[in-house]
Short mmCIF file of C-alpha atoms and ligand atoms in Angstrom, two decimals:
data_model
loop_
_atom_site.label_atom_id
_atom_site.label_comp_id
_atom_site.label_asym_id
_atom_site.label_seq_id
_atom_site.Cartn_x
_atom_site.Cartn_y
_atom_site.Cartn_z
CA MET O 1 60.72 155.86 125.00
CA GLU O 2 63.04 154.02 127.37
CA ASN O 3 65.72 155.75 129.33
CA ILE O 4 69.02 155.19 127.53
CA GLU O 5 71.16 155.07 130.67
CA GLU O 6 68.90 152.45 132.25
CA LEU O 7 68.93 150.44 129.06
CA LYS O 8 72.70 150.60 128.83
CA LYS O 9 73.11 149.15 132.31
CA GLU O 10 70.64 146.42 131.57
CA LEU O 11 72.18 145.32 128.32
CA THR O 12 75.73 145.46 129.65
CA GLY O 13 74.53 143.12 132.38
CA SER O 14 72.96 140.64 129.94
CA ILE O 15 76.04 140.62 127.70
CA GLU O 16 78.39 139.98 130.62
CA SER O 17 76.23 137.24 132.03
CA ALA O 18 76.02 135.28 128.77
CA SER O 19 77.96 132.14 129.68
CA ASP O 20 78.58 130.66 126.24
CA LEU O 21 78.65 131.68 122.57
CA LYS O 22 75.17 130.42 121.96
CA SER O 23 73.48 132.47 124.68
CA LEU O 24 75.58 135.49 123.68
CA GLU O 25 74.17 135.20 120.17
CA GLU O 26 70.66 135.15 121.64
CA VAL O 27 71.44 138.37 123.52
CA ARG O 28 72.74 139.94 120.31
CA VAL O 29 69.59 139.05 118.41
CA ALA O 30 67.40 140.40 121.23
CA LEU O 31 69.22 143.75 121.03
CA LEU O 32 70.32 144.31 117.48
CA GLY O 33 68.40 141.73 115.45
CA LYS O 34 65.60 142.74 113.08
CA LYS O 35 63.16 142.91 115.98
CA GLY O 36 65.74 143.67 118.66
CA ARG O 37 65.15 146.34 121.26
CA ILE O 38 67.65 148.87 119.92
CA THR O 39 66.44 148.27 116.37
CA GLU O 40 62.86 148.85 117.44
CA MET O 41 63.79 152.04 119.25
CA MET O 42 65.52 153.33 116.16
CA LYS O 43 62.43 152.63 114.14
CA ASN O 44 60.35 154.57 116.66
CA LEU O 45 62.46 157.71 116.25
CA ALA O 46 60.25 158.71 113.36
CA SER O 47 57.37 159.41 115.72
CA LEU O 48 59.35 161.93 117.80
CA SER O 49 59.60 165.67 117.47
CA PRO O 50 62.68 166.97 115.62
CA GLU O 51 64.36 168.05 118.88
CA GLU O 52 63.77 164.76 120.65
CA LYS O 53 64.68 162.85 117.53
CA LYS O 54 68.09 164.50 117.39
CA GLU O 55 68.98 163.86 120.99
CA MET O 56 67.53 160.39 121.16
CA GLY O 57 69.10 159.47 117.81
CA ARG O 58 72.55 160.40 118.98
CA GLY O 59 72.13 158.52 122.24
CA LEU O 60 70.90 155.43 120.45
CA ASN O 61 73.78 155.45 117.95
CA ILE O 62 76.28 155.59 120.80
CA LEU O 63 74.39 152.86 122.62
CA LYS O 64 74.39 150.70 119.53
CA SER O 65 78.12 150.95 118.95
CA GLU O 66 78.84 150.38 122.64
CA ALA O 67 76.63 147.30 122.56
CA GLU O 68 78.42 146.01 119.49
CA ALA O 69 81.83 146.54 121.10
CA ALA O 70 80.70 144.86 124.30
CA LEU O 71 79.29 141.91 122.35
CA GLU O 72 82.53 141.55 120.38
CA SER O 73 84.80 141.56 123.40
CA ARG O 74 82.55 139.09 125.25
CA LYS O 75 82.58 136.89 122.19
CA GLU O 76 86.38 136.83 122.07
CA LYS O 77 86.57 135.89 125.73
CA LEU O 78 84.00 133.12 125.41
CA ALA O 79 85.63 131.74 122.23
CA ALA O 80 89.02 131.62 123.96
CA ALA O 81 87.50 129.86 126.95
CA GLU O 82 85.75 127.33 124.73
CA LEU O 83 88.98 126.63 122.84
CA ASN O 84 90.89 126.14 126.07
CA ALA O 85 88.26 123.75 127.34
CA LYS O 86 88.46 121.79 124.10
CA LEU O 87 92.26 121.63 124.17
CA GLU O 88 92.12 120.49 127.75
CA LYS O 89 89.73 117.71 126.83
CA GLU O 90 91.57 116.53 123.71
CA LYS O 91 94.98 116.47 125.32
CA VAL O 92 97.53 114.09 123.69
CA ASP O 93 100.04 112.51 126.00
CA VAL O 94 103.30 112.90 124.09
CA THR O 95 105.20 111.08 126.80
CA LEU O 96 103.59 107.75 125.92
CA PRO O 97 106.26 105.15 125.12
CA VAL O 98 106.63 104.10 121.44
CA ARG O 99 104.68 101.05 120.39
CA PRO O 100 106.28 97.68 120.95
CA GLU O 101 108.37 96.42 118.02
CA CYS O 102 106.11 95.39 115.18
CA GLN O 103 105.91 91.73 114.26
CA GLY O 104 106.08 91.82 110.45
CA ARG O 105 109.30 91.60 108.47
CA ILE O 106 110.32 92.75 105.01
CA HIS O 107 111.37 89.80 102.84
CA PRO O 108 115.02 89.97 101.69
CA VAL O 109 113.91 90.06 98.04
CA SER O 110 111.70 93.10 98.71
CA LYS O 111 114.60 94.70 100.55
CA ILE O 112 117.01 94.10 97.68
CA TYR O 113 114.39 95.34 95.23
CA GLU O 114 114.12 98.60 97.18
CA GLU O 115 117.89 98.95 97.45
CA VAL O 116 118.50 98.40 93.75
CA VAL O 117 115.72 100.78 92.72
CA ALA O 118 117.09 103.38 95.17
CA ILE O 119 120.55 103.17 93.56
CA PHE O 120 119.35 103.38 89.95
CA GLY O 121 116.76 105.97 90.91
CA GLU O 122 119.55 108.16 92.23
CA MET O 123 121.32 107.76 88.85
CA GLY O 124 118.22 109.05 87.08
CA PHE O 125 116.60 105.78 85.96
CA GLU O 126 112.82 105.44 85.89
CA VAL O 127 111.09 102.21 86.90
CA ALA O 128 109.24 100.39 84.08
CA GLU O 129 107.04 97.33 84.34
CA GLY O 130 105.66 94.61 82.11
CA PRO O 131 103.31 91.64 82.48
CA ASP O 132 104.39 88.27 83.93
CA ILE O 133 102.47 86.47 81.18
CA GLU O 134 104.02 87.47 77.88
CA ASP O 135 103.51 86.70 74.23
CA GLN O 136 106.39 85.09 72.38
CA PHE O 137 106.92 88.24 70.36
CA HIS O 138 108.01 90.25 73.41
CA ASN O 139 109.78 87.43 75.24
CA PHE O 140 111.65 86.06 72.19
CA ASN O 141 111.06 87.30 68.64
CA ALA O 142 111.55 91.01 69.25
CA LEU O 143 114.66 90.15 71.25
CA ASN O 144 116.27 88.72 68.14
CA MET O 145 115.19 85.16 68.88
CA PRO O 146 112.86 84.08 66.05
CA ALA O 147 110.97 80.78 66.25
CA ASN O 148 113.35 77.79 66.25
CA HIS O 149 116.29 80.00 67.18
CA PRO O 150 118.63 77.74 69.17
CA ALA O 151 118.98 80.37 71.90
CA ARG O 152 115.39 79.73 72.94
CA GLN O 153 116.65 76.51 74.43
CA MET O 154 118.96 78.46 76.75
CA GLN O 155 115.96 79.13 78.90
CA ASP O 156 113.64 76.38 80.11
CA THR O 157 110.40 78.07 79.28
CA PHE O 158 106.97 77.47 80.76
CA TYR O 159 104.42 77.81 77.97
CA ILE O 160 100.77 78.71 78.47
CA PRO O 161 98.37 77.49 75.78
CA ASN O 162 96.52 80.10 73.77
CA LEU O 163 92.94 78.85 73.71
CA GLU O 164 92.19 80.84 70.59
CA SER O 165 94.89 79.27 68.43
CA ASP O 166 96.26 75.79 67.66
CA ASN O 167 99.52 77.26 66.45
CA PHE O 168 102.24 76.73 69.03
CA ASP O 169 103.84 80.04 68.06
CA ASP O 170 100.78 81.82 69.43
CA SER O 171 101.03 80.25 72.87
CA TYR O 172 101.96 82.52 75.74
CA VAL O 173 104.87 82.16 78.15
CA VAL O 174 105.51 83.23 81.71
CA ARG O 175 108.38 85.55 80.93
CA THR O 176 111.75 83.85 81.19
CA HIS O 177 113.52 87.17 81.83
CA THR O 178 112.72 90.86 82.27
CA SER O 179 114.14 91.69 78.82
CA PRO O 180 110.66 91.86 77.19
CA VAL O 181 110.21 95.08 79.17
CA GLN O 182 112.98 96.53 76.95
CA ILE O 183 110.65 96.09 73.98
CA ARG O 184 107.57 97.33 75.81
CA THR O 185 109.47 100.43 76.89
CA MET O 186 110.69 101.17 73.35
CA GLU O 187 107.12 100.73 72.08
CA ASN O 188 105.86 103.37 74.49
CA LYS O 189 108.70 105.82 74.85
CA ARG O 190 111.01 107.75 72.56
CA PRO O 191 114.72 108.02 73.35
CA PRO O 192 116.52 109.13 75.39
CA ILE O 193 115.48 106.12 77.48
CA ARG O 194 116.83 105.30 80.91
CA VAL O 195 114.76 102.66 82.72
CA VAL O 196 115.11 99.76 85.12
CA ALA O 197 112.48 97.03 85.16
CA PRO O 198 112.38 94.83 88.24
CA GLY O 199 110.00 91.89 88.41
CA ARG O 200 109.23 88.21 88.56
CA THR O 201 110.61 85.76 86.02
CA TYR O 202 110.07 82.02 85.50
CA ARG O 203 112.11 79.06 84.32
CA SER O 204 111.77 75.35 84.83
CA ASP O 205 114.66 74.85 87.21
CA TYR O 206 114.99 73.81 90.83
CA ASP O 207 118.06 73.44 93.06
CA ALA O 208 119.87 75.38 95.82
CA THR O 209 120.46 78.34 93.54
CA HIS O 210 117.46 78.08 91.16
CA THR O 211 113.73 78.28 91.77
CA PRO O 212 111.00 78.16 89.10
CA MET O 213 110.00 81.70 90.02
CA PHE O 214 112.75 84.20 90.68
CA HIS O 215 113.38 87.93 90.31
CA GLN O 216 115.39 89.99 87.88
CA ILE O 217 116.02 93.63 87.24
CA GLU O 218 116.56 94.82 83.71
CA GLY O 219 118.32 98.03 82.75
CA LEU O 220 118.02 99.84 79.43
CA VAL O 221 119.70 103.06 78.31
CA ILE O 222 119.26 104.40 74.78
CA ASP O 223 120.54 107.64 73.37
CA LYS O 224 122.48 108.86 70.37
CA THR O 225 125.95 108.47 71.83
CA THR O 226 125.54 105.80 74.52
CA THR O 227 128.57 103.50 74.55
CA MET O 228 129.99 100.46 76.29
CA ALA O 229 132.01 102.86 78.45
CA HIS O 230 128.74 104.22 79.88
CA LEU O 231 127.63 100.66 80.56
CA LYS O 232 130.84 99.90 82.45
CA GLY O 233 130.75 103.12 84.47
CA CYS O 234 127.12 102.67 85.35
CA LEU O 235 127.50 99.07 86.52
CA TYR O 236 130.72 99.77 88.40
CA ASP O 237 128.98 102.56 90.34
CA PHE O 238 126.07 100.23 90.93
CA VAL O 239 128.05 97.36 92.47
CA LYS O 240 130.00 99.73 94.71
CA ALA O 241 126.80 101.31 95.96
CA PHE O 242 125.05 97.98 96.32
CA PHE O 243 127.76 96.21 98.29
CA GLU O 244 128.43 99.44 100.19
CA LEU O 245 132.16 99.36 99.39
CA ASP O 246 134.45 102.22 98.29
CA ASP O 247 136.03 100.04 95.66
CA ILE O 248 135.43 96.61 94.24
CA PRO O 249 137.34 94.77 91.49
CA VAL O 250 135.22 94.08 88.43
CA ARG O 251 135.88 92.35 85.11
CA TYR O 252 133.88 91.77 81.97
CA ARG O 253 134.02 88.47 80.11
CA PRO O 254 132.78 88.18 76.52
CA SER O 255 129.51 86.30 76.40
CA TYR O 256 126.54 85.71 74.16
CA PHE O 257 122.95 86.96 74.32
CA PRO O 258 120.90 87.18 71.13
CA PHE O 259 119.64 90.65 72.08
CA THR O 260 122.99 92.33 72.71
CA GLU O 261 126.11 92.71 70.57
CA PRO O 262 128.73 92.72 71.91
CA SER O 263 127.61 90.83 75.01
CA ALA O 264 129.42 90.41 78.29
CA GLU O 265 129.10 88.99 81.75
CA MET O 266 130.29 91.01 84.69
CA ASP O 267 132.20 89.44 87.58
CA ILE O 268 133.09 91.00 90.90
CA GLY O 269 136.19 90.19 92.90
CA CYS O 270 135.76 88.08 96.02
CA LEU O 271 137.44 85.64 98.34
CA LYS O 272 135.93 82.18 98.63
CA THR O 273 136.93 80.02 101.57
CA LYS O 274 135.32 76.82 102.79
CA THR O 275 133.11 78.70 105.19
CA GLU O 276 132.97 82.24 103.90
CA LEU O 277 132.47 84.42 100.86
CA LYS O 278 133.98 87.85 101.14
CA ILE O 279 133.03 90.35 98.47
CA GLY O 280 135.35 93.10 97.28
CA ALA O 281 138.71 91.45 97.91
CA GLY O 282 140.70 88.36 97.05
CA THR O 283 141.59 86.40 93.99
CA ASP O 284 138.29 84.76 93.07
CA TRP O 285 135.56 86.01 90.77
CA LEU O 286 131.81 85.82 91.01
CA GLU O 287 129.51 86.31 88.06
CA ILE O 288 126.71 88.71 88.85
CA LEU O 289 125.07 89.91 85.65
CA GLY O 290 124.69 89.77 81.88
CA CYS O 291 124.92 92.87 79.74
CA GLY O 292 125.81 94.31 76.36
CA MET O 293 125.04 96.85 73.66
CA VAL O 294 121.45 96.58 72.43
CA HIS O 295 121.38 94.62 69.15
CA PRO O 296 120.27 96.71 66.13
CA ASN O 297 117.53 94.13 65.42
CA VAL O 298 116.13 94.74 68.91
CA LEU O 299 116.08 98.51 68.41
CA ARG O 300 114.33 97.95 65.07
CA ALA O 301 111.75 95.65 66.69
CA GLY O 302 111.09 98.38 69.25
CA GLY O 303 110.56 100.96 66.47
CA ILE O 304 113.87 102.80 67.03
CA ASP O 305 116.24 103.56 64.16
CA PRO O 306 119.58 101.81 64.89
CA ASP O 307 121.38 104.21 62.57
CA GLU O 308 120.41 107.07 64.83
CA TYR O 309 120.33 105.48 68.28
CA GLN O 310 122.31 102.97 70.29
CA GLY O 311 122.25 101.81 73.85
CA PHE O 312 123.14 99.28 76.49
CA ALA O 313 121.14 96.78 78.50
CA PHE O 314 121.80 94.60 81.49
CA GLY O 315 119.94 92.02 83.52
CA LEU O 316 120.67 90.67 86.97
CA GLY O 317 119.09 88.25 89.37
CA LEU O 318 117.77 89.93 92.49
CA ASP O 319 117.50 86.71 94.51
CA ARG O 320 121.14 85.93 93.84
CA LEU O 321 122.09 89.42 95.01
CA ALA O 322 120.07 88.88 98.18
CA MET O 323 121.86 85.57 98.81
CA LEU O 324 125.25 87.23 98.32
CA LYS O 325 124.65 90.37 100.31
CA TYR O 326 122.86 88.81 103.23
CA GLY O 327 124.56 85.41 103.30
CA ILE O 328 121.51 83.25 102.66
CA PRO O 329 122.69 79.83 101.46
CA ASP O 330 119.64 78.24 99.78
CA LEU O 331 117.36 80.05 97.35
CA ARG O 332 114.51 77.57 97.81
CA THR O 333 114.01 78.78 101.38
CA PHE O 334 113.07 82.24 100.01
CA PHE O 335 109.72 80.98 98.86
CA GLU O 336 108.79 78.47 101.55
CA SER O 337 106.92 81.08 103.61
CA ASP O 338 108.44 79.90 106.86
CA VAL O 339 107.84 82.63 109.43
CA ARG O 340 110.89 81.57 111.45
CA TRP O 341 113.04 82.04 108.35
CA LEU O 342 111.54 85.45 107.71
CA LYS O 343 112.09 86.48 111.30
CA HIS O 344 115.73 85.52 110.94
CA TYR O 345 116.50 86.92 107.49
CA GLY O 346 113.83 89.62 107.22
CA PHE O 347 114.12 93.36 107.80
CA VAL O 348 112.39 95.81 110.06
CA PRO O 349 109.70 97.55 107.98
CA LEU O 350 110.54 101.06 109.14
CA ASP O 351 114.10 100.94 107.77
CA GLU O 352 113.64 102.40 104.32
CA SER O 353 116.45 102.02 101.80
CA SER O 354 117.78 105.23 100.32
CA MET O 355 121.09 106.49 99.02
CA THR O 356 121.07 109.36 101.48
CA GLY O 357 119.59 107.61 104.52
CA GLY O 358 121.51 104.34 104.17
CA LEU O 359 120.91 101.39 101.95
CA SER O 360 120.84 98.26 104.04
CA ASN O 361 120.86 99.91 107.49
CA ASN O 362 122.84 97.01 108.84
CA GLY O 363 121.68 97.91 112.31
CA GLY O 364 118.19 97.32 111.02
CA LEU O 365 118.82 93.65 110.32
CA ALA O 366 116.26 91.71 112.25
CA ARG O 367 118.95 89.39 113.49
N1 LIG H 401 118.01 88.50 79.86
C1 LIG H 401 119.31 87.96 80.17
C2 LIG H 401 119.11 86.76 81.08
O1 LIG H 401 118.07 86.56 81.62
C3 LIG H 401 120.18 88.99 80.87
C4 LIG H 401 120.52 90.16 79.98
C5 LIG H 401 119.74 91.28 79.97
C6 LIG H 401 121.66 90.13 79.21
C7 LIG H 401 120.06 92.36 79.18
C8 LIG H 401 122.02 91.20 78.41
C9 LIG H 401 121.21 92.32 78.41
O2 LIG H 401 120.03 85.98 81.26
#
């Protein structure tokens, strides 16, 4: 039987000299593992006389717990040292300067899209979407424009042939407005409904203020007691938030859309001079959107009982808003993909639009 004192000195030495966690583990196995020295000695106790067994047993138990404590404290020290070494190696230099300004720019239409969604989002609207290629049911019929309805001629529609049918009524269209999303929303959702639907729209038109592809945002609110007063309040709050003005004169002119009754167009007050357009003041008016109370036939087409529910809808052109807000004179330039144009009129990508953080971040204009 080995001398316990001697053994203690020896094993303290080997624990202290273990220089990393791996060699410390080897020392632990050599002492306390299944075939370790202390384990073996404990097994051998059986062959001793009762007297010796008692004394040796006590000594070994003490030795074992001392060895365990010594192993544990060495382990903590080595682990701390290894962590420090790792931290030292993986050091991040937080004093590095920020990256140079990025090259890409956010297109004004994307910026306006974000701004408008941020405003309506804050009012509790959800964003809904629909396909660019529509059937005539969603683009026209369900919106109270049956085949041969004269109002279909209000919009210069691009038709897409339906290869499975010779009947012209079955041909598809690229949607002429975002209003079909009203129907798609009603088909999928029960009132109360409060959605905005931004997206691409198409009409055969081309001049300084019209391009064959343009963008609209549709709004739809349906509930049991929704009235024209809600429509007016909602749109008034919208234009103030959008043009970032405390007040802005607005007026509604009676108008006609097959899918709303009554229908109106909303104008905002402005001042037009030869060189400038100033929004929010002056004696001139600028039309910015179409709106009205959802026609009972439209509610019916969407599977909603017009005797129980009513609502309002509006639609506005996002490109036009971008031209107004950011003073861009020709709509055609929006879609020419000229990088110099984008550098001039575009926005820094990191400036997100939000009602709390700032909408347009005028300082963020790339100009
Ligand atoms: N869809 C109409 C347009 O494109 C706008 C509109 C939407 C009018 C909703 C009333 C209600 O001109």
